[in-house]
Amino acid sequence: MEPAPEMKRNRFPSMNFEAEILAAPHDNSELYVVPSMRSLTAEEYVEAFKSFLDHSTEHQCMDEFNKEEMPRIMAGLGNGKSMINVLGVGSGTGEQDLKMIRILQAAHPGVLINNEIVEPNPQHVAAYKELVNQAPDLQGVSFIWHQLTSSEYEQQVKEKCINKKFDFIHMIQMLYRVEDIPNTIKFFHSCLDHQGKLLIIILSDSSGWASLWKKYRHCLPSTDSGHYITSDGITAVLRRLGIQYRVHEFPSGWDITECFVEGHPAGGQMMDFLTGTKNFLGTAPPALRRHLQEALCQPECSSKKDGRVIFCNNLSMIVVES
C-alpha cells in the first residue's frame, strides 16, 4: 500500500463502513476504539510506510508490471509529439515515478518529457527532489512539483481555468485517501489528452486487505486513515462513468510475522500502518488487539511459509483509456 496521506473521512457511500460499525455495536464493547487511540500524523505515516516497504514485495510487484506491461503502454503514448506530458498524483518519494519515466524515455528516445507531480507530504517531495538531483540520466525531463493534495490540485486547476492535457497520468496506491473517489477519477480522466492513458494501482480484491476489510471491519479502529476500497470498487466507478479499462493482477506479499512478537519495534510499526493508528498495540483495548491479530492469521488474509506469516498484498493495475 502506498497511499498519499490525504487524511480525509470517506465520502463514498458504498464504501463507508464506519456508520455500519457504529450503528451495530457488538456484545463485547472492548472491541471499540478508546480515546487514547489516534490516527497517524503525516510524519508518523512516513515511518510506518517505510516499515511496510521493508517487509513487503510491493515495489518488486510493481517492477514486474513495469517489465511485463509498461513498455507496450508507454510505446502507445504521445502520438508522435515532440513532448510527452506526464502527471503523477500522490507520487510519494518518486522511486516508482522515475522507473516509469525511464521506460518512457526508452520507448521515445529524444522526445522531451514534462513530468508534473502532485504530492502533499513535504518530506516525500524533498526526497523525490533529492532522487532527481542524484540521477544523471534524466536529461530531457523537466519536473514541476505541486505540494498539494489531489483535491487541492483539482480546485486550483478549476479556479485558474488551466486546460493542460496529459498523455499519461498515474495514481499509485493513493485513492484510499481522497474524499470523493468517483469525482476524482472523473476529473483526472478529463485531464487526459487524445489517446492518453490513466494508470490506477490499487489493492486487489484477492488481497488480504479485501478480506480483512470485508469480514473483520468491525474490529478495525475508525480513524481518519482513509477508505476501505479495492479494485472492484474502482472498476465499478469506471463502468458507471462509461470509461474503458483493463485490469492486470500481480501477486505481492507482506511478511507480518513480527506483528505477533510482543514488543517488537518493526511489528508495532506494521500494525500502525495496517490500522492507521499511532501505537495501536499500546493503545488498543486487549480484546480489539487480539481480535485483529487473530483475523490477520486467517487463510483469507495470510499464508504461512517457512514459519513466517505472509499477508497477501496483491495489486491490481488498472489501465484506463482516454
PDB file of C-alpha atoms in Angstrom:
ATOM      1  CA  MET A   1       0.000   0.000   0.000  1.00  0.00           C
ATOM      2  CA  GLU A   2       1.391   3.357  -0.919  1.00  0.00           C
ATOM      3  CA  PRO A   3      -1.259   5.959  -0.166  1.00  0.00           C
ATOM      4  CA  ALA A   4      -0.525   9.669  -0.083  1.00  0.00           C
ATOM      5  CA  PRO A   5      -1.520  10.963   3.346  1.00  0.00           C
ATOM      6  CA  GLU A   6      -4.598  12.987   2.484  1.00  0.00           C
ATOM      7  CA  MET A   7      -6.229  12.471   5.872  1.00  0.00           C
ATOM      8  CA  LYS A   8      -9.890  12.739   4.909  1.00  0.00           C
ATOM      9  CA  ARG A   9     -13.035  10.934   6.000  1.00  0.00           C
ATOM     10  CA  ASN A  10     -14.577   8.629   3.447  1.00  0.00           C
ATOM     11  CA  ARG A  11     -17.375  10.252   1.435  1.00  0.00           C
ATOM     12  CA  PHE A  12     -18.017   7.316  -0.916  1.00  0.00           C
ATOM     13  CA  PRO A  13     -21.279   5.883   0.495  1.00  0.00           C
ATOM     14  CA  SER A  14     -20.887   2.340  -0.818  1.00  0.00           C
ATOM     15  CA  MET A  15     -17.509   2.124   0.914  1.00  0.00           C
ATOM     16  CA  ASN A  16     -18.460   3.885   4.144  1.00  0.00           C
ATOM     17  CA  PHE A  17     -18.374   1.120   6.721  1.00  0.00           C
ATOM     18  CA  GLU A  18     -17.907   3.471   9.661  1.00  0.00           C
ATOM     19  CA  ALA A  19     -21.612   4.211  10.108  1.00  0.00           C
ATOM     20  CA  GLU A  20     -22.340   0.493   9.994  1.00  0.00           C
ATOM     21  CA  ILE A  21     -19.724  -0.178  12.673  1.00  0.00           C
ATOM     22  CA  LEU A  22     -21.106   2.466  14.995  1.00  0.00           C
ATOM     23  CA  ALA A  23     -24.739   1.566  14.362  1.00  0.00           C
ATOM     24  CA  ALA A  24     -24.315  -2.137  15.078  1.00  0.00           C
ATOM     25  CA  PRO A  25     -22.484  -2.453  18.404  1.00  0.00           C
ATOM     26  CA  HIS A  26     -21.061  -5.829  19.262  1.00  0.00           C
ATOM     27  CA  ASP A  27     -21.609  -7.616  22.543  1.00  0.00           C
ATOM     28  CA  ASN A  28     -18.024  -7.022  23.568  1.00  0.00           C
ATOM     29  CA  SER A  29     -17.570  -3.279  23.995  1.00  0.00           C
ATOM     30  CA  GLU A  30     -13.817  -3.820  24.314  1.00  0.00           C
ATOM     31  CA  LEU A  31     -13.705  -4.202  20.517  1.00  0.00           C
ATOM     32  CA  TYR A  32     -14.274  -0.470  20.244  1.00  0.00           C
ATOM     33  CA  VAL A  33     -11.818   2.353  19.865  1.00  0.00           C
ATOM     34  CA  VAL A  34     -10.875   4.220  23.018  1.00  0.00           C
ATOM     35  CA  PRO A  35      -9.912   7.924  23.380  1.00  0.00           C
ATOM     36  CA  SER A  36      -6.195   7.114  23.654  1.00  0.00           C
ATOM     37  CA  MET A  37      -6.208   5.825  20.046  1.00  0.00           C
ATOM     38  CA  ARG A  38      -5.480   8.356  17.315  1.00  0.00           C
ATOM     39  CA  SER A  39      -4.617   8.493  13.624  1.00  0.00           C
ATOM     40  CA  LEU A  40      -1.065   8.648  12.357  1.00  0.00           C
ATOM     41  CA  THR A  41       0.286  12.116  11.576  1.00  0.00           C
ATOM     42  CA  ALA A  42       1.876  12.645   8.146  1.00  0.00           C
ATOM     43  CA  GLU A  43       5.357  12.189   9.666  1.00  0.00           C
ATOM     44  CA  GLU A  44       4.352   9.028  11.545  1.00  0.00           C
ATOM     45  CA  TYR A  45       2.770   7.665   8.395  1.00  0.00           C
ATOM     46  CA  VAL A  46       6.095   8.030   6.553  1.00  0.00           C
ATOM     47  CA  GLU A  47       7.837   5.907   9.186  1.00  0.00           C
ATOM     48  CA  ALA A  48       5.110   3.248   9.267  1.00  0.00           C
ATOM     49  CA  PHE A  49       5.064   3.112   5.471  1.00  0.00           C
ATOM     50  CA  LYS A  50       8.836   2.581   5.366  1.00  0.00           C
ATOM     51  CA  SER A  51       8.435  -0.416   7.676  1.00  0.00           C
ATOM     52  CA  PHE A  52       5.769  -1.778   5.339  1.00  0.00           C
ATOM     53  CA  LEU A  53       8.035  -1.416   2.289  1.00  0.00           C
ATOM     54  CA  ASP A  54      10.971  -3.032   4.116  1.00  0.00           C
ATOM     55  CA  HIS A  55       8.917  -6.162   4.776  1.00  0.00           C
ATOM     56  CA  SER A  56       6.771  -6.398   1.613  1.00  0.00           C
ATOM     57  CA  THR A  57       7.257  -7.147  -2.091  1.00  0.00           C
ATOM     58  CA  GLU A  58       5.118  -4.166  -3.106  1.00  0.00           C
ATOM     59  CA  HIS A  59       7.810  -2.478  -5.185  1.00  0.00           C
ATOM     60  CA  GLN A  60       9.015  -5.800  -6.648  1.00  0.00           C
ATOM     61  CA  CYS A  61       5.409  -6.414  -7.707  1.00  0.00           C
ATOM     62  CA  MET A  62       5.327  -3.027  -9.452  1.00  0.00           C
ATOM     63  CA  ASP A  63       8.683  -3.842 -11.084  1.00  0.00           C
ATOM     64  CA  GLU A  64       7.119  -6.972 -12.588  1.00  0.00           C
ATOM     65  CA  PHE A  65       4.303  -4.862 -14.010  1.00  0.00           C
ATOM     66  CA  ASN A  66       6.851  -2.362 -15.353  1.00  0.00           C
ATOM     67  CA  LYS A  67       8.735  -5.176 -17.058  1.00  0.00           C
ATOM     68  CA  GLU A  68       5.766  -7.066 -18.500  1.00  0.00           C
ATOM     69  CA  GLU A  69       3.234  -4.366 -19.403  1.00  0.00           C
ATOM     70  CA  MET A  70       4.664  -0.840 -19.207  1.00  0.00           C
ATOM     71  CA  PRO A  71       6.848  -0.851 -22.359  1.00  0.00           C
ATOM     72  CA  ARG A  72       3.785  -1.546 -24.506  1.00  0.00           C
ATOM     73  CA  ILE A  73       1.702   1.058 -22.645  1.00  0.00           C
ATOM     74  CA  MET A  74       4.440   3.688 -22.976  1.00  0.00           C
ATOM     75  CA  ALA A  75       5.019   2.932 -26.664  1.00  0.00           C
ATOM     76  CA  GLY A  76       1.420   3.958 -27.405  1.00  0.00           C
ATOM     77  CA  LEU A  77       1.732   7.393 -25.797  1.00  0.00           C
ATOM     78  CA  GLY A  78       2.497  10.759 -27.346  1.00  0.00           C
ATOM     79  CA  ASN A  79       1.108  10.160 -30.823  1.00  0.00           C
ATOM     80  CA  GLY A  80       4.308  11.422 -32.451  1.00  0.00           C
ATOM     81  CA  LYS A  81       4.520  14.632 -30.377  1.00  0.00           C
ATOM     82  CA  SER A  82       7.868  16.272 -29.566  1.00  0.00           C
ATOM     83  CA  MET A  83       6.926  16.486 -25.853  1.00  0.00           C
ATOM     84  CA  ILE A  84       5.066  13.968 -23.704  1.00  0.00           C
ATOM     85  CA  ASN A  85       3.255  15.302 -20.645  1.00  0.00           C
ATOM     86  CA  VAL A  86       3.106  13.093 -17.535  1.00  0.00           C
ATOM     87  CA  LEU A  87       1.251  13.702 -14.273  1.00  0.00           C
ATOM     88  CA  GLY A  88       1.882  11.721 -11.094  1.00  0.00           C
ATOM     89  CA  VAL A  89      -0.834  12.028  -8.448  1.00  0.00           C
ATOM     90  CA  GLY A  90       0.226  11.058  -4.925  1.00  0.00           C
ATOM     91  CA  SER A  91       3.736  10.196  -6.122  1.00  0.00           C
ATOM     92  CA  GLY A  92       5.333   9.767  -2.719  1.00  0.00           C
ATOM     93  CA  THR A  93       9.124   9.787  -2.812  1.00  0.00           C
ATOM     94  CA  GLY A  94       9.305   9.236  -6.564  1.00  0.00           C
ATOM     95  CA  GLU A  95      11.014   5.845  -6.954  1.00  0.00           C
ATOM     96  CA  GLN A  96       8.176   4.363  -8.991  1.00  0.00           C
ATOM     97  CA  ASP A  97       7.685   7.582 -10.977  1.00  0.00           C
ATOM     98  CA  LEU A  98      11.293   7.599 -12.155  1.00  0.00           C
ATOM     99  CA  LYS A  99      11.167   3.923 -13.146  1.00  0.00           C
ATOM    100  CA  MET A 100       8.202   4.717 -15.407  1.00  0.00           C
ATOM    101  CA  ILE A 101       9.900   7.846 -16.761  1.00  0.00           C
ATOM    102  CA  ARG A 102      12.903   5.736 -17.778  1.00  0.00           C
ATOM    103  CA  ILE A 103      10.652   3.237 -19.569  1.00  0.00           C
ATOM    104  CA  LEU A 104       9.036   6.198 -21.354  1.00  0.00           C
ATOM    105  CA  GLN A 105      12.488   7.543 -22.329  1.00  0.00           C
ATOM    106  CA  ALA A 106      13.416   4.144 -23.774  1.00  0.00           C
ATOM    107  CA  ALA A 107      10.173   3.951 -25.762  1.00  0.00           C
ATOM    108  CA  HIS A 108      10.548   7.510 -27.142  1.00  0.00           C
ATOM    109  CA  PRO A 109      14.265   8.325 -27.449  1.00  0.00           C
ATOM    110  CA  GLY A 110      14.945  12.023 -27.913  1.00  0.00           C
ATOM    111  CA  VAL A 111      11.417  13.114 -27.036  1.00  0.00           C
ATOM    112  CA  LEU A 112      11.152  15.712 -24.261  1.00  0.00           C
ATOM    113  CA  ILE A 113       9.186  14.705 -21.163  1.00  0.00           C
ATOM    114  CA  ASN A 114       7.370  17.145 -18.902  1.00  0.00           C
ATOM    115  CA  ASN A 115       6.756  15.407 -15.571  1.00  0.00           C
ATOM    116  CA  GLU A 116       4.432  17.099 -13.077  1.00  0.00           C
ATOM    117  CA  ILE A 117       3.945  15.759  -9.564  1.00  0.00           C
ATOM    118  CA  VAL A 118       1.074  16.223  -7.110  1.00  0.00           C
ATOM    119  CA  GLU A 119       2.186  15.195  -3.600  1.00  0.00           C
ATOM    120  CA  PRO A 120       1.050  16.771  -0.304  1.00  0.00           C
ATOM    121  CA  ASN A 121       3.720  15.373   2.032  1.00  0.00           C
ATOM    122  CA  PRO A 122       6.691  17.786   2.241  1.00  0.00           C
ATOM    123  CA  GLN A 123       9.065  15.000   3.316  1.00  0.00           C
ATOM    124  CA  HIS A 124       8.116  12.972   0.270  1.00  0.00           C
ATOM    125  CA  VAL A 125       8.560  15.974  -2.037  1.00  0.00           C
ATOM    126  CA  ALA A 126      12.032  16.660  -0.595  1.00  0.00           C
ATOM    127  CA  ALA A 127      13.058  13.007  -1.019  1.00  0.00           C
ATOM    128  CA  TYR A 128      11.756  12.992  -4.617  1.00  0.00           C
ATOM    129  CA  LYS A 129      13.735  16.141  -5.489  1.00  0.00           C
ATOM    130  CA  GLU A 130      16.887  14.629  -3.986  1.00  0.00           C
ATOM    131  CA  LEU A 131      16.386  11.487  -6.068  1.00  0.00           C
ATOM    132  CA  VAL A 132      16.147  13.609  -9.229  1.00  0.00           C
ATOM    133  CA  ASN A 133      19.258  15.599  -8.255  1.00  0.00           C
ATOM    134  CA  GLN A 134      21.244  12.383  -7.942  1.00  0.00           C
ATOM    135  CA  ALA A 135      20.075  10.933 -11.280  1.00  0.00           C
ATOM    136  CA  PRO A 136      22.444  11.533 -14.222  1.00  0.00           C
ATOM    137  CA  ASP A 137      20.151  10.011 -16.859  1.00  0.00           C
ATOM    138  CA  LEU A 138      17.179  12.393 -16.794  1.00  0.00           C
ATOM    139  CA  GLN A 139      18.291  14.879 -19.456  1.00  0.00           C
ATOM    140  CA  GLY A 140      15.311  15.971 -21.480  1.00  0.00           C
ATOM    141  CA  VAL A 141      12.964  15.529 -18.492  1.00  0.00           C
ATOM    142  CA  SER A 142      11.573  18.606 -16.732  1.00  0.00           C
ATOM    143  CA  PHE A 143       9.999  18.405 -13.271  1.00  0.00           C
ATOM    144  CA  ILE A 144       7.272  20.508 -11.688  1.00  0.00           C
ATOM    145  CA  TRP A 145       6.176  19.721  -8.122  1.00  0.00           C
ATOM    146  CA  HIS A 146       2.800  20.731  -6.707  1.00  0.00           C
ATOM    147  CA  GLN A 147       2.859  20.242  -2.919  1.00  0.00           C
ATOM    148  CA  LEU A 148      -0.899  19.754  -2.800  1.00  0.00           C
ATOM    149  CA  THR A 149      -3.483  17.056  -2.209  1.00  0.00           C
ATOM    150  CA  SER A 150      -5.258  15.818  -5.329  1.00  0.00           C
ATOM    151  CA  SER A 151      -8.385  17.768  -4.346  1.00  0.00           C
ATOM    152  CA  GLU A 152      -6.376  20.967  -3.814  1.00  0.00           C
ATOM    153  CA  TYR A 153      -4.754  20.492  -7.219  1.00  0.00           C
ATOM    154  CA  GLU A 154      -8.151  19.936  -8.824  1.00  0.00           C
ATOM    155  CA  GLN A 155      -9.505  23.091  -7.174  1.00  0.00           C
ATOM    156  CA  GLN A 156      -6.500  25.100  -8.363  1.00  0.00           C
ATOM    157  CA  VAL A 157      -6.872  23.864 -11.948  1.00  0.00           C
ATOM    158  CA  LYS A 158     -10.580  24.768 -11.997  1.00  0.00           C
ATOM    159  CA  GLU A 159     -10.135  28.176 -10.346  1.00  0.00           C
ATOM    160  CA  LYS A 160      -7.326  29.186 -12.713  1.00  0.00           C
ATOM    161  CA  CYS A 161      -9.078  27.631 -15.744  1.00  0.00           C
ATOM    162  CA  ILE A 162      -5.945  25.652 -16.596  1.00  0.00           C
ATOM    163  CA  ASN A 163      -6.605  23.479 -19.620  1.00  0.00           C
ATOM    164  CA  LYS A 164      -3.398  21.455 -19.770  1.00  0.00           C
ATOM    165  CA  LYS A 165      -3.733  17.891 -21.054  1.00  0.00           C
ATOM    166  CA  PHE A 166      -1.535  14.921 -20.183  1.00  0.00           C
ATOM    167  CA  ASP A 167      -0.541  11.888 -22.211  1.00  0.00           C
ATOM    168  CA  PHE A 168      -0.037   9.726 -19.120  1.00  0.00           C
ATOM    169  CA  ILE A 169      -1.444  10.125 -15.601  1.00  0.00           C
ATOM    170  CA  HIS A 170      -0.745   7.675 -12.801  1.00  0.00           C
ATOM    171  CA  MET A 171      -2.354   7.286  -9.388  1.00  0.00           C
ATOM    172  CA  ILE A 172      -0.359   4.678  -7.470  1.00  0.00           C
ATOM    173  CA  GLN A 173      -1.929   3.443  -4.240  1.00  0.00           C
ATOM    174  CA  MET A 174      -3.451   6.831  -3.411  1.00  0.00           C
ATOM    175  CA  LEU A 175      -7.215   6.642  -3.979  1.00  0.00           C
ATOM    176  CA  TYR A 176      -7.698   5.393  -0.413  1.00  0.00           C
ATOM    177  CA  ARG A 177      -7.023   8.945   0.746  1.00  0.00           C
ATOM    178  CA  VAL A 178      -9.180  11.128  -1.474  1.00  0.00           C
ATOM    179  CA  GLU A 179     -12.515  12.474  -0.305  1.00  0.00           C
ATOM    180  CA  ASP A 180     -14.592  11.755  -3.412  1.00  0.00           C
ATOM    181  CA  ILE A 181     -13.312   8.827  -5.451  1.00  0.00           C
ATOM    182  CA  PRO A 182     -15.759   8.954  -8.410  1.00  0.00           C
ATOM    183  CA  ASN A 183     -15.292  12.681  -8.998  1.00  0.00           C
ATOM    184  CA  THR A 184     -11.516  12.430  -8.537  1.00  0.00           C
ATOM    185  CA  ILE A 185     -11.313   9.735 -11.220  1.00  0.00           C
ATOM    186  CA  LYS A 186     -13.662  11.722 -13.458  1.00  0.00           C
ATOM    187  CA  PHE A 187     -11.559  14.885 -13.085  1.00  0.00           C
ATOM    188  CA  PHE A 188      -8.177  13.291 -13.816  1.00  0.00           C
ATOM    189  CA  HIS A 189      -9.643  11.291 -16.694  1.00  0.00           C
ATOM    190  CA  SER A 190     -10.793  14.632 -18.151  1.00  0.00           C
ATOM    191  CA  CYS A 191      -7.146  15.807 -17.991  1.00  0.00           C
ATOM    192  CA  LEU A 192      -6.059  13.115 -20.481  1.00  0.00           C
ATOM    193  CA  ASP A 193      -5.093  14.145 -23.992  1.00  0.00           C
ATOM    194  CA  HIS A 194      -6.340  12.215 -27.029  1.00  0.00           C
ATOM    195  CA  GLN A 195      -5.049   8.612 -26.825  1.00  0.00           C
ATOM    196  CA  GLY A 196      -3.731   9.289 -23.318  1.00  0.00           C
ATOM    197  CA  LYS A 197      -3.826   6.701 -20.537  1.00  0.00           C
ATOM    198  CA  LEU A 198      -4.583   6.793 -16.823  1.00  0.00           C
ATOM    199  CA  LEU A 199      -2.933   4.141 -14.630  1.00  0.00           C
ATOM    200  CA  ILE A 200      -4.578   3.346 -11.292  1.00  0.00           C
ATOM    201  CA  ILE A 201      -2.746   0.947  -8.974  1.00  0.00           C
ATOM    202  CA  ILE A 202      -4.908  -0.260  -6.091  1.00  0.00           C
ATOM    203  CA  LEU A 203      -5.155  -3.272  -3.795  1.00  0.00           C
ATOM    204  CA  SER A 204      -6.720  -6.304  -5.443  1.00  0.00           C
ATOM    205  CA  ASP A 205      -9.898  -7.966  -4.247  1.00  0.00           C
ATOM    206  CA  SER A 206      -7.808 -11.128  -3.949  1.00  0.00           C
ATOM    207  CA  SER A 207      -5.638  -9.401  -1.327  1.00  0.00           C
ATOM    208  CA  GLY A 208      -5.745  -9.935   2.414  1.00  0.00           C
ATOM    209  CA  TRP A 209      -6.740  -6.292   2.785  1.00  0.00           C
ATOM    210  CA  ALA A 210     -10.004  -7.000   0.935  1.00  0.00           C
ATOM    211  CA  SER A 211     -10.804  -9.984   3.163  1.00  0.00           C
ATOM    212  CA  LEU A 212      -9.862  -8.076   6.296  1.00  0.00           C
ATOM    213  CA  TRP A 213     -11.980  -5.067   5.408  1.00  0.00           C
ATOM    214  CA  LYS A 214     -14.984  -7.091   4.294  1.00  0.00           C
ATOM    215  CA  LYS A 215     -15.067  -9.701   7.045  1.00  0.00           C
ATOM    216  CA  TYR A 216     -13.319  -8.114  10.021  1.00  0.00           C
ATOM    217  CA  ARG A 217     -14.024  -4.413   9.660  1.00  0.00           C
ATOM    218  CA  HIS A 218     -15.890  -4.391  12.970  1.00  0.00           C
ATOM    219  CA  CYS A 219     -12.544  -4.756  14.764  1.00  0.00           C
ATOM    220  CA  LEU A 220     -10.752  -2.006  12.841  1.00  0.00           C
ATOM    221  CA  PRO A 221     -10.496   1.378  14.537  1.00  0.00           C
ATOM    222  CA  SER A 222     -12.454   4.192  12.885  1.00  0.00           C
ATOM    223  CA  THR A 223      -9.539   6.552  12.356  1.00  0.00           C
ATOM    224  CA  ASP A 224      -9.114   9.186   9.638  1.00  0.00           C
ATOM    225  CA  SER A 225      -6.779   6.928   7.700  1.00  0.00           C
ATOM    226  CA  GLY A 226      -8.971   6.553   4.646  1.00  0.00           C
ATOM    227  CA  HIS A 227     -11.222   4.344   2.550  1.00  0.00           C
ATOM    228  CA  TYR A 228     -11.690   0.629   2.649  1.00  0.00           C
ATOM    229  CA  ILE A 229     -11.586   0.218  -1.127  1.00  0.00           C
ATOM    230  CA  THR A 230     -10.148  -2.337  -3.527  1.00  0.00           C
ATOM    231  CA  SER A 231     -10.084  -2.833  -7.301  1.00  0.00           C
ATOM    232  CA  ASP A 232     -13.721  -3.906  -7.635  1.00  0.00           C
ATOM    233  CA  GLY A 233     -14.827  -0.591  -6.154  1.00  0.00           C
ATOM    234  CA  ILE A 234     -12.703   1.315  -8.682  1.00  0.00           C
ATOM    235  CA  THR A 235     -13.843  -0.690 -11.718  1.00  0.00           C
ATOM    236  CA  ALA A 236     -17.477  -0.207 -10.622  1.00  0.00           C
ATOM    237  CA  VAL A 237     -16.876   3.562 -10.723  1.00  0.00           C
ATOM    238  CA  LEU A 238     -15.275   3.313 -14.175  1.00  0.00           C
ATOM    239  CA  ARG A 239     -18.240   1.322 -15.503  1.00  0.00           C
ATOM    240  CA  ARG A 240     -20.694   3.885 -14.147  1.00  0.00           C
ATOM    241  CA  LEU A 241     -18.693   6.618 -15.855  1.00  0.00           C
ATOM    242  CA  GLY A 242     -18.723   4.648 -19.119  1.00  0.00           C
ATOM    243  CA  ILE A 243     -14.916   4.583 -19.276  1.00  0.00           C
ATOM    244  CA  GLN A 244     -12.976   1.744 -20.937  1.00  0.00           C
ATOM    245  CA  TYR A 245     -10.291  -0.019 -18.914  1.00  0.00           C
ATOM    246  CA  ARG A 246      -8.399  -3.273 -18.484  1.00  0.00           C
ATOM    247  CA  VAL A 247      -7.083  -4.842 -15.286  1.00  0.00           C
ATOM    248  CA  HIS A 248      -3.752  -6.597 -14.699  1.00  0.00           C
ATOM    249  CA  GLU A 249      -3.365  -8.602 -11.465  1.00  0.00           C
ATOM    250  CA  PHE A 250       0.053  -9.076  -9.862  1.00  0.00           C
ATOM    251  CA  PRO A 251       0.910 -11.049  -6.699  1.00  0.00           C
ATOM    252  CA  SER A 252       2.592  -9.385  -3.721  1.00  0.00           C
ATOM    253  CA  GLY A 253       3.278 -10.420  -0.128  1.00  0.00           C
ATOM    254  CA  TRP A 254       3.966  -8.692   3.182  1.00  0.00           C
ATOM    255  CA  ASP A 255       5.850 -10.516   5.951  1.00  0.00           C
ATOM    256  CA  ILE A 256       3.927  -9.565   9.111  1.00  0.00           C
ATOM    257  CA  THR A 257       5.469 -12.198  11.417  1.00  0.00           C
ATOM    258  CA  GLU A 258       6.814  -9.557  13.807  1.00  0.00           C
ATOM    259  CA  CYS A 259       3.283  -8.203  14.331  1.00  0.00           C
ATOM    260  CA  PHE A 260       2.789 -11.143  16.683  1.00  0.00           C
ATOM    261  CA  VAL A 261       6.054 -10.692  18.614  1.00  0.00           C
ATOM    262  CA  GLU A 262       5.425  -8.790  21.833  1.00  0.00           C
ATOM    263  CA  GLY A 263       7.372  -5.532  21.975  1.00  0.00           C
ATOM    264  CA  HIS A 264       8.949  -5.860  18.501  1.00  0.00           C
ATOM    265  CA  PRO A 265       9.521  -2.307  17.098  1.00  0.00           C
ATOM    266  CA  ALA A 266       9.019  -3.264  13.412  1.00  0.00           C
ATOM    267  CA  GLY A 267       5.934  -5.305  14.316  1.00  0.00           C
ATOM    268  CA  GLY A 268       4.467  -2.332  16.136  1.00  0.00           C
ATOM    269  CA  GLN A 269       5.081  -0.047  13.154  1.00  0.00           C
ATOM    270  CA  MET A 270       3.493  -2.552  10.784  1.00  0.00           C
ATOM    271  CA  MET A 271       0.392  -2.745  12.983  1.00  0.00           C
ATOM    272  CA  ASP A 272       0.268   1.062  12.979  1.00  0.00           C
ATOM    273  CA  PHE A 273       0.375   1.059   9.176  1.00  0.00           C
ATOM    274  CA  LEU A 274      -2.223  -1.685   8.948  1.00  0.00           C
ATOM    275  CA  THR A 275      -4.685   0.150  11.203  1.00  0.00           C
ATOM    276  CA  GLY A 276      -3.751   3.782  10.502  1.00  0.00           C
ATOM    277  CA  THR A 277      -3.359   4.205  14.266  1.00  0.00           C
ATOM    278  CA  LYS A 278      -0.412   5.519  16.294  1.00  0.00           C
ATOM    279  CA  ASN A 279       0.910   2.837  18.675  1.00  0.00           C
ATOM    280  CA  PHE A 280      -2.032   0.518  18.039  1.00  0.00           C
ATOM    281  CA  LEU A 281      -0.574  -2.321  20.113  1.00  0.00           C
ATOM    282  CA  GLY A 282      -0.001   0.012  23.062  1.00  0.00           C
ATOM    283  CA  THR A 283      -3.304   1.915  22.987  1.00  0.00           C
ATOM    284  CA  ALA A 284      -5.932  -0.534  21.694  1.00  0.00           C
ATOM    285  CA  PRO A 285      -8.002  -2.494  24.223  1.00  0.00           C
ATOM    286  CA  PRO A 286      -6.628  -6.052  24.635  1.00  0.00           C
ATOM    287  CA  ALA A 287      -9.737  -7.636  23.071  1.00  0.00           C
ATOM    288  CA  LEU A 288      -9.500  -5.432  19.972  1.00  0.00           C
ATOM    289  CA  ARG A 289      -5.782  -6.165  19.617  1.00  0.00           C
ATOM    290  CA  ARG A 290      -6.321  -9.914  19.996  1.00  0.00           C
ATOM    291  CA  HIS A 291      -9.278  -9.923  17.594  1.00  0.00           C
ATOM    292  CA  LEU A 292      -7.325  -8.145  14.865  1.00  0.00           C
ATOM    293  CA  GLN A 293      -4.264 -10.364  15.287  1.00  0.00           C
ATOM    294  CA  GLU A 294      -6.480 -13.442  15.001  1.00  0.00           C
ATOM    295  CA  ALA A 295      -8.073 -12.010  11.850  1.00  0.00           C
ATOM    296  CA  LEU A 296      -4.648 -11.421  10.297  1.00  0.00           C
ATOM    297  CA  CYS A 297      -3.825 -15.122  10.660  1.00  0.00           C
ATOM    298  CA  GLN A 298      -6.915 -16.309   8.812  1.00  0.00           C
ATOM    299  CA  PRO A 299      -6.171 -18.083   5.478  1.00  0.00           C
ATOM    300  CA  GLU A 300      -8.145 -15.483   3.513  1.00  0.00           C
ATOM    301  CA  CYS A 301      -5.704 -12.834   4.799  1.00  0.00           C
ATOM    302  CA  SER A 302      -2.364 -14.608   5.133  1.00  0.00           C
ATOM    303  CA  SER A 303      -0.425 -17.778   4.413  1.00  0.00           C
ATOM    304  CA  LYS A 304       2.435 -19.431   6.291  1.00  0.00           C
ATOM    305  CA  LYS A 305       5.789 -20.064   4.671  1.00  0.00           C
ATOM    306  CA  ASP A 306       8.861 -21.411   6.479  1.00  0.00           C
ATOM    307  CA  GLY A 307       7.357 -20.399   9.797  1.00  0.00           C
ATOM    308  CA  ARG A 308       6.664 -16.835   8.596  1.00  0.00           C
ATOM    309  CA  VAL A 309       3.231 -15.187   8.301  1.00  0.00           C
ATOM    310  CA  ILE A 310       2.852 -13.655   4.802  1.00  0.00           C
ATOM    311  CA  PHE A 311      -0.046 -11.251   4.368  1.00  0.00           C
ATOM    312  CA  CYS A 312      -1.497 -11.235   0.833  1.00  0.00           C
ATOM    313  CA  ASN A 313      -0.802  -7.794  -0.665  1.00  0.00           C
ATOM    314  CA  ASN A 314      -1.854  -8.497  -4.289  1.00  0.00           C
ATOM    315  CA  LEU A 315      -2.218  -5.443  -6.527  1.00  0.00           C
ATOM    316  CA  SER A 316      -4.481  -4.533  -9.441  1.00  0.00           C
ATOM    317  CA  MET A 317      -3.046  -2.338 -12.183  1.00  0.00           C
ATOM    318  CA  ILE A 318      -5.996  -0.688 -13.945  1.00  0.00           C
ATOM    319  CA  VAL A 319      -5.162   0.916 -17.310  1.00  0.00           C
ATOM    320  CA  VAL A 320      -7.835   3.432 -18.285  1.00  0.00           C
ATOM    321  CA  GLU A 321      -8.322   4.730 -21.817  1.00  0.00           C
ATOM    322  CA  SER A 322      -8.920   8.416 -22.606  1.00  0.00           C
TER     323      SER A 322
END
